[in-house]
mmCIF file of C-alpha atoms in Angstrom:
data_model
loop_
_atom_site.group_PDB
_atom_site.id
_atom_site.type_symbol
_atom_site.label_atom_id
_atom_site.label_comp_id
_atom_site.label_asym_id
_atom_site.label_seq_id
_atom_site.Cartn_x
_atom_site.Cartn_y
_atom_site.Cartn_z
ATOM 1 C CA ASP A 1324 -0.116 0.129 -0.041
ATOM 2 C CA GLN A 1325 1.848 2.937 -1.502
ATOM 3 C CA GLN A 1326 0.582 5.963 0.616
ATOM 4 C CA VAL A 1327 2.884 8.488 -1.030
ATOM 5 C CA LYS A 1328 3.574 7.985 -4.974
ATOM 6 C CA GLN A 1329 6.096 9.548 -7.210
ATOM 7 C CA ASN A 1330 5.116 8.146 -10.694
ATOM 8 C CA SER A 1331 8.004 9.458 -12.649
ATOM 9 C CA PRO A 1332 11.275 7.665 -11.932
ATOM 10 C CA SER A 1333 13.341 10.321 -13.968
ATOM 11 C CA LEU A 1334 13.358 13.678 -15.584
ATOM 12 C CA SER A 1335 15.747 15.429 -17.583
ATOM 13 C CA VAL A 1336 15.586 19.236 -18.247
ATOM 14 C CA GLN A 1337 17.776 21.830 -19.748
ATOM 15 C CA GLU A 1338 19.545 24.108 -17.484
ATOM 16 C CA GLY A 1339 17.806 27.240 -16.872
ATOM 17 C CA ARG A 1340 14.494 25.812 -17.531
ATOM 18 C CA ILE A 1341 11.786 24.920 -15.096
ATOM 19 C CA SER A 1342 11.913 21.411 -13.324
ATOM 20 C CA ILE A 1343 8.435 20.097 -11.914
ATOM 21 C CA LEU A 1344 8.452 16.980 -9.783
ATOM 22 C CA ASN A 1345 5.150 15.539 -8.931
ATOM 23 C CA CYS A 1346 3.901 13.653 -5.784
ATOM 24 C CA ASP A 1347 0.363 12.081 -4.796
ATOM 25 C CA TYR A 1348 -0.723 10.758 -1.592
ATOM 26 C CA THR A 1349 -3.578 8.800 -0.379
ATOM 27 C CA ASN A 1350 -3.860 9.443 2.985
ATOM 28 C CA SER A 1351 -6.226 12.434 4.273
ATOM 29 C CA MET A 1352 -4.450 12.407 7.787
ATOM 30 C CA PHE A 1353 -1.245 13.856 6.305
ATOM 31 C CA ASP A 1354 -0.904 17.291 7.150
ATOM 32 C CA TYR A 1355 2.814 18.260 6.745
ATOM 33 C CA PHE A 1356 5.048 17.426 3.285
ATOM 34 C CA LEU A 1357 8.557 17.783 2.672
ATOM 35 C CA TRP A 1358 11.051 17.364 -0.124
ATOM 36 C CA TYR A 1359 14.251 16.032 0.259
ATOM 37 C CA LYS A 1360 17.161 15.830 -2.271
ATOM 38 C CA LYS A 1361 19.958 13.144 -2.109
ATOM 39 C CA TYR A 1362 23.094 12.752 -3.988
ATOM 40 C CA PRO A 1363 25.048 9.347 -4.214
ATOM 41 C CA ALA A 1364 26.438 8.082 -1.221
ATOM 42 C CA GLU A 1365 24.869 10.819 1.234
ATOM 43 C CA GLY A 1366 21.751 10.727 3.140
ATOM 44 C CA PRO A 1367 18.673 12.847 1.879
ATOM 45 C CA THR A 1368 18.900 16.615 2.705
ATOM 46 C CA PHE A 1369 15.959 18.594 3.581
ATOM 47 C CA LEU A 1370 14.998 21.145 0.797
ATOM 48 C CA ILE A 1371 11.429 22.597 1.609
ATOM 49 C CA SER A 1372 8.482 21.900 3.222
ATOM 50 C CA ILE A 1373 4.616 22.906 3.406
ATOM 51 C CA SER A 1374 1.931 22.504 5.961
ATOM 52 C CA SER A 1375 -1.658 21.514 4.966
ATOM 53 C CA ILE A 1376 -2.966 24.766 5.895
ATOM 54 C CA LYS A 1377 -1.039 26.360 2.898
ATOM 55 C CA ASP A 1378 -1.075 25.856 -0.763
ATOM 56 C CA LYS A 1379 2.095 27.257 -1.728
ATOM 57 C CA ASN A 1380 5.585 27.803 0.103
ATOM 58 C CA GLU A 1381 8.628 29.449 -1.565
ATOM 59 C CA ASP A 1382 12.434 29.544 -0.940
ATOM 60 C CA GLY A 1383 14.658 30.962 -3.637
ATOM 61 C CA ARG A 1384 14.498 28.797 -6.634
ATOM 62 C CA PHE A 1385 12.417 26.327 -4.882
ATOM 63 C CA THR A 1386 8.332 26.327 -4.679
ATOM 64 C CA VAL A 1387 6.220 23.767 -3.522
ATOM 65 C CA PHE A 1388 2.526 23.760 -4.306
ATOM 66 C CA LEU A 1389 -0.108 21.662 -2.241
ATOM 67 C CA ASN A 1390 -3.565 20.766 -3.716
ATOM 68 C CA LYS A 1391 -5.173 19.113 -0.879
ATOM 69 C CA SER A 1392 -8.464 18.361 -2.681
ATOM 70 C CA ALA A 1393 -6.500 16.547 -5.512
ATOM 71 C CA LYS A 1394 -3.991 15.002 -2.527
ATOM 72 C CA HIS A 1395 -1.184 16.105 -5.076
ATOM 73 C CA LEU A 1396 1.864 18.149 -4.543
ATOM 74 C CA SER A 1397 4.698 19.340 -6.774
ATOM 75 C CA LEU A 1398 8.212 20.899 -6.412
ATOM 76 C CA HIS A 1399 9.072 23.409 -8.971
ATOM 77 C CA ILE A 1400 12.795 24.518 -9.447
ATOM 78 C CA VAL A 1401 13.289 27.805 -11.561
ATOM 79 C CA PRO A 1402 15.794 28.249 -13.093
ATOM 80 C CA SER A 1403 17.191 24.634 -13.083
ATOM 81 C CA GLN A 1404 20.985 24.204 -12.734
ATOM 82 C CA PRO A 1405 23.372 21.477 -13.311
ATOM 83 C CA GLY A 1406 24.105 20.971 -9.549
ATOM 84 C CA ASP A 1407 20.283 20.400 -8.815
ATOM 85 C CA SER A 1408 20.819 16.736 -10.364
ATOM 86 C CA ALA A 1409 20.205 14.397 -7.769
ATOM 87 C CA VAL A 1410 17.186 12.146 -6.446
ATOM 88 C CA TYR A 1411 14.157 13.945 -5.121
ATOM 89 C CA PHE A 1412 11.947 12.558 -2.497
ATOM 90 C CA CYS A 1413 8.576 13.791 -1.263
ATOM 91 C CA ALA A 1414 7.765 12.499 2.336
ATOM 92 C CA ALA A 1415 4.377 13.180 4.104
ATOM 93 C CA THR A 1416 3.508 12.908 7.890
ATOM 94 C CA GLY A 1417 0.622 13.382 10.199
ATOM 95 C CA PRO A 1418 -0.809 11.997 13.254
ATOM 96 C CA LEU A 1419 -0.953 8.562 12.149
ATOM 97 C CA SER A 1420 -1.839 6.061 15.048
ATOM 98 C CA GLY A 1421 -0.692 8.409 17.452
ATOM 99 C CA THR A 1422 2.760 9.085 16.197
ATOM 100 C CA TYR A 1423 4.229 11.563 13.414
ATOM 101 C CA LYS A 1424 5.761 8.677 10.958
ATOM 102 C CA TYR A 1425 7.350 9.896 7.845
ATOM 103 C CA ILE A 1426 6.245 8.097 4.583
ATOM 104 C CA PHE A 1427 8.583 8.811 1.609
ATOM 105 C CA GLY A 1428 7.904 8.145 -2.221
ATOM 106 C CA THR A 1429 10.012 6.098 -4.427
ATOM 107 C CA GLY A 1430 11.822 9.467 -5.809
ATOM 108 C CA THR A 1431 12.337 11.029 -9.104
ATOM 109 C CA ARG A 1432 15.906 11.245 -10.619
ATOM 110 C CA LEU A 1433 16.491 14.868 -11.888
ATOM 111 C CA LYS A 1434 18.943 15.264 -14.442
ATOM 112 C CA VAL A 1435 19.682 18.714 -15.323
ATOM 113 C CA LEU A 1436 21.641 18.973 -18.799
ATOM 114 C CA ALA A 1437 24.103 22.011 -19.229
ATOM 115 C CA GLY B 144 27.613 17.232 17.104
ATOM 116 C CA ALA B 145 26.915 19.148 13.863
ATOM 117 C CA GLY B 146 25.091 16.485 12.217
ATOM 118 C CA VAL B 147 23.745 12.912 12.388
ATOM 119 C CA SER B 148 26.721 10.507 12.558
ATOM 120 C CA GLN B 149 26.307 6.850 11.367
ATOM 121 C CA SER B 150 28.747 4.023 11.651
ATOM 122 C CA PRO B 151 30.061 1.912 10.062
ATOM 123 C CA ARG B 152 29.445 3.622 6.538
ATOM 124 C CA TYR B 153 29.644 0.159 4.984
ATOM 125 C CA LYS B 154 29.475 -3.412 6.428
ATOM 126 C CA VAL B 155 29.636 -6.585 4.623
ATOM 127 C CA ALA B 156 28.361 -9.619 6.583
ATOM 128 C CA LYS B 157 28.029 -13.109 5.590
ATOM 129 C CA ARG B 158 24.491 -14.627 5.767
ATOM 130 C CA GLY B 159 23.612 -15.615 9.450
ATOM 131 C CA GLN B 160 26.075 -13.178 10.930
ATOM 132 C CA ASP B 161 24.521 -10.623 13.499
ATOM 133 C CA VAL B 162 25.387 -6.877 12.724
ATOM 134 C CA ALA B 163 24.941 -3.650 14.779
ATOM 135 C CA LEU B 164 24.553 -0.037 13.255
ATOM 136 C CA ARG B 165 25.131 2.960 15.319
ATOM 137 C CA CYS B 166 23.745 6.295 14.963
ATOM 138 C CA ASP B 167 24.501 9.486 16.867
ATOM 139 C CA PRO B 168 21.796 12.039 16.508
ATOM 140 C CA ILE B 169 22.270 15.865 16.549
ATOM 141 C CA SER B 170 22.845 16.738 20.179
ATOM 142 C CA GLY B 171 19.413 17.718 22.160
ATOM 143 C CA HIS B 172 17.243 16.028 19.464
ATOM 144 C CA VAL B 173 14.272 14.285 21.151
ATOM 145 C CA SER B 174 13.112 12.223 17.932
ATOM 146 C CA LEU B 175 15.357 9.413 16.153
ATOM 147 C CA PHE B 176 14.047 7.416 13.430
ATOM 148 C CA TRP B 177 15.490 4.504 11.545
ATOM 149 C CA TYR B 178 14.629 3.811 7.932
ATOM 150 C CA GLN B 179 15.564 1.166 5.500
ATOM 151 C CA GLN B 180 16.302 2.104 1.787
ATOM 152 C CA ALA B 181 16.785 -0.872 -0.712
ATOM 153 C CA LEU B 182 18.423 0.111 -4.215
ATOM 154 C CA GLY B 183 16.014 2.146 -6.303
ATOM 155 C CA GLN B 184 13.364 2.494 -3.604
ATOM 156 C CA GLY B 185 12.524 5.274 -1.048
ATOM 157 C CA PRO B 186 13.247 5.070 2.701
ATOM 158 C CA GLU B 187 10.912 2.814 4.383
ATOM 159 C CA PHE B 188 10.122 3.353 8.068
ATOM 160 C CA LEU B 189 11.592 1.018 10.379
ATOM 161 C CA THR B 190 11.231 2.406 13.949
ATOM 162 C CA TYR B 191 10.968 5.525 16.055
ATOM 163 C CA PHE B 192 12.021 6.983 19.209
ATOM 164 C CA GLN B 193 11.031 9.669 21.452
ATOM 165 C CA ASN B 194 14.163 9.992 23.880
ATOM 166 C CA GLU B 195 14.717 6.425 25.178
ATOM 167 C CA ALA B 196 11.283 5.257 24.542
ATOM 168 C CA GLN B 197 10.593 3.302 21.271
ATOM 169 C CA LEU B 198 7.130 4.529 20.388
ATOM 170 C CA ASP B 199 6.610 2.802 17.059
ATOM 171 C CA LYS B 200 8.213 -0.286 15.924
ATOM 172 C CA SER B 201 5.744 -1.319 13.312
ATOM 173 C CA GLY B 202 8.094 -1.115 10.331
ATOM 174 C CA LEU B 203 10.512 -3.590 11.744
ATOM 175 C CA PRO B 204 10.555 -6.543 9.161
ATOM 176 C CA SER B 205 10.832 -9.427 11.718
ATOM 177 C CA ASP B 206 11.988 -10.202 15.002
ATOM 178 C CA ARG B 207 15.694 -10.316 13.868
ATOM 179 C CA PHE B 208 15.645 -6.519 13.822
ATOM 180 C CA PHE B 209 16.136 -4.774 17.269
ATOM 181 C CA ALA B 210 16.559 -1.328 18.163
ATOM 182 C CA GLU B 211 17.346 0.409 21.192
ATOM 183 C CA ARG B 212 18.342 4.071 22.602
ATOM 184 C CA PRO B 213 18.891 3.234 26.092
ATOM 185 C CA GLU B 214 19.958 7.094 27.200
ATOM 186 C CA GLY B 215 18.064 8.847 24.934
ATOM 187 C CA SER B 216 20.989 9.729 22.600
ATOM 188 C CA VAL B 217 22.617 7.240 20.720
ATOM 189 C CA SER B 218 20.955 4.535 19.031
ATOM 190 C CA THR B 219 21.762 0.964 17.812
ATOM 191 C CA LEU B 220 19.782 -0.991 15.295
ATOM 192 C CA LYS B 221 20.645 -4.768 15.552
ATOM 193 C CA ILE B 222 19.961 -7.205 12.853
ATOM 194 C CA GLN B 223 20.591 -10.941 13.839
ATOM 195 C CA ARG B 224 21.078 -13.937 11.694
ATOM 196 C CA THR B 225 21.192 -11.633 8.773
ATOM 197 C CA GLN B 226 19.711 -12.918 5.363
ATOM 198 C CA GLN B 227 20.438 -11.484 1.782
ATOM 199 C CA GLU B 228 17.113 -9.354 1.422
ATOM 200 C CA ASP B 229 18.351 -7.526 4.344
ATOM 201 C CA SER B 230 20.994 -5.804 1.925
ATOM 202 C CA ALA B 231 20.242 -2.244 2.035
ATOM 203 C CA VAL B 232 21.254 1.287 3.173
ATOM 204 C CA TYR B 233 19.857 2.000 6.764
ATOM 205 C CA LEU B 234 19.367 5.398 7.531
ATOM 206 C CA CYS B 235 19.048 7.477 10.851
ATOM 207 C CA ALA B 236 17.284 10.795 11.177
ATOM 208 C CA SER B 237 16.674 12.891 14.208
ATOM 209 C CA SER B 238 14.448 15.952 14.798
ATOM 210 C CA LEU B 239 14.443 18.577 17.450
ATOM 211 C CA SER B 240 10.866 18.109 18.867
ATOM 212 C CA GLY B 241 8.976 15.041 20.031
ATOM 213 C CA SER B 242 5.510 16.307 19.113
ATOM 214 C CA GLY B 243 3.970 17.296 15.733
ATOM 215 C CA ALA B 244 5.556 17.883 12.464
ATOM 216 C CA ASN B 245 9.321 18.597 12.107
ATOM 217 C CA VAL B 246 12.139 18.395 9.485
ATOM 218 C CA LEU B 247 14.301 15.277 9.825
ATOM 219 C CA THR B 248 17.830 15.482 9.664
ATOM 220 C CA PHE B 249 19.441 12.326 7.893
ATOM 221 C CA GLY B 250 22.853 10.826 8.571
ATOM 222 C CA ALA B 251 24.910 9.564 5.528
ATOM 223 C CA GLY B 252 23.759 5.766 6.360
ATOM 224 C CA SER B 253 25.198 2.600 6.720
ATOM 225 C CA ARG B 254 25.373 0.445 3.671
ATOM 226 C CA LEU B 255 24.918 -3.202 4.517
ATOM 227 C CA THR B 256 25.634 -6.062 2.274
ATOM 228 C CA VAL B 257 24.837 -9.597 3.097
ATOM 229 C CA LEU B 258 26.739 -12.352 0.967
#
């Protein structure tokens, strides 16, 4: 039962263009969503988050959009840079069974072409 | 410390051996999580501690997996009688608060290969 889904395993984008990474979830109890970026042989590093009371959060080149009715969130990177090439994971959490357990998607590998 | 530290970074074990993986979270962080990441997959939840209390161990795949955090700081994940399917990267993460939603800070992981 995949509660958080990232249906695109990979994405290639030209440098300077917009990268859009998508994530869908099924559990309506989720109330906080995070994006993590992972380079090979390193742990995931936090990128940006959004609470369910908002529909948009922006931090520099990174913007996360949340559509609660569709149970969908997306990460926009503008402009994309070669250093953004990594695997991106979305994660969701909420008061599940009394504890805030973080559920991750399977990741999207982004490649930014110079 | 400045970040979450995990050791060993790499571990090769023969099938049937016991292994112990250590996690040193950020000082003062109340919550500690263990995740398992198989090749090409996202991190899968294993267990969660709030200080020394193990509040959720629903993700541990079998009774061969055991985790502890006896003094509410360093944690150890122990895998007994390792099997080939245990081969994965084991990630530890910590967060400051013990309640509500927080940002998790991850360590670099311990890559376990079972031959």
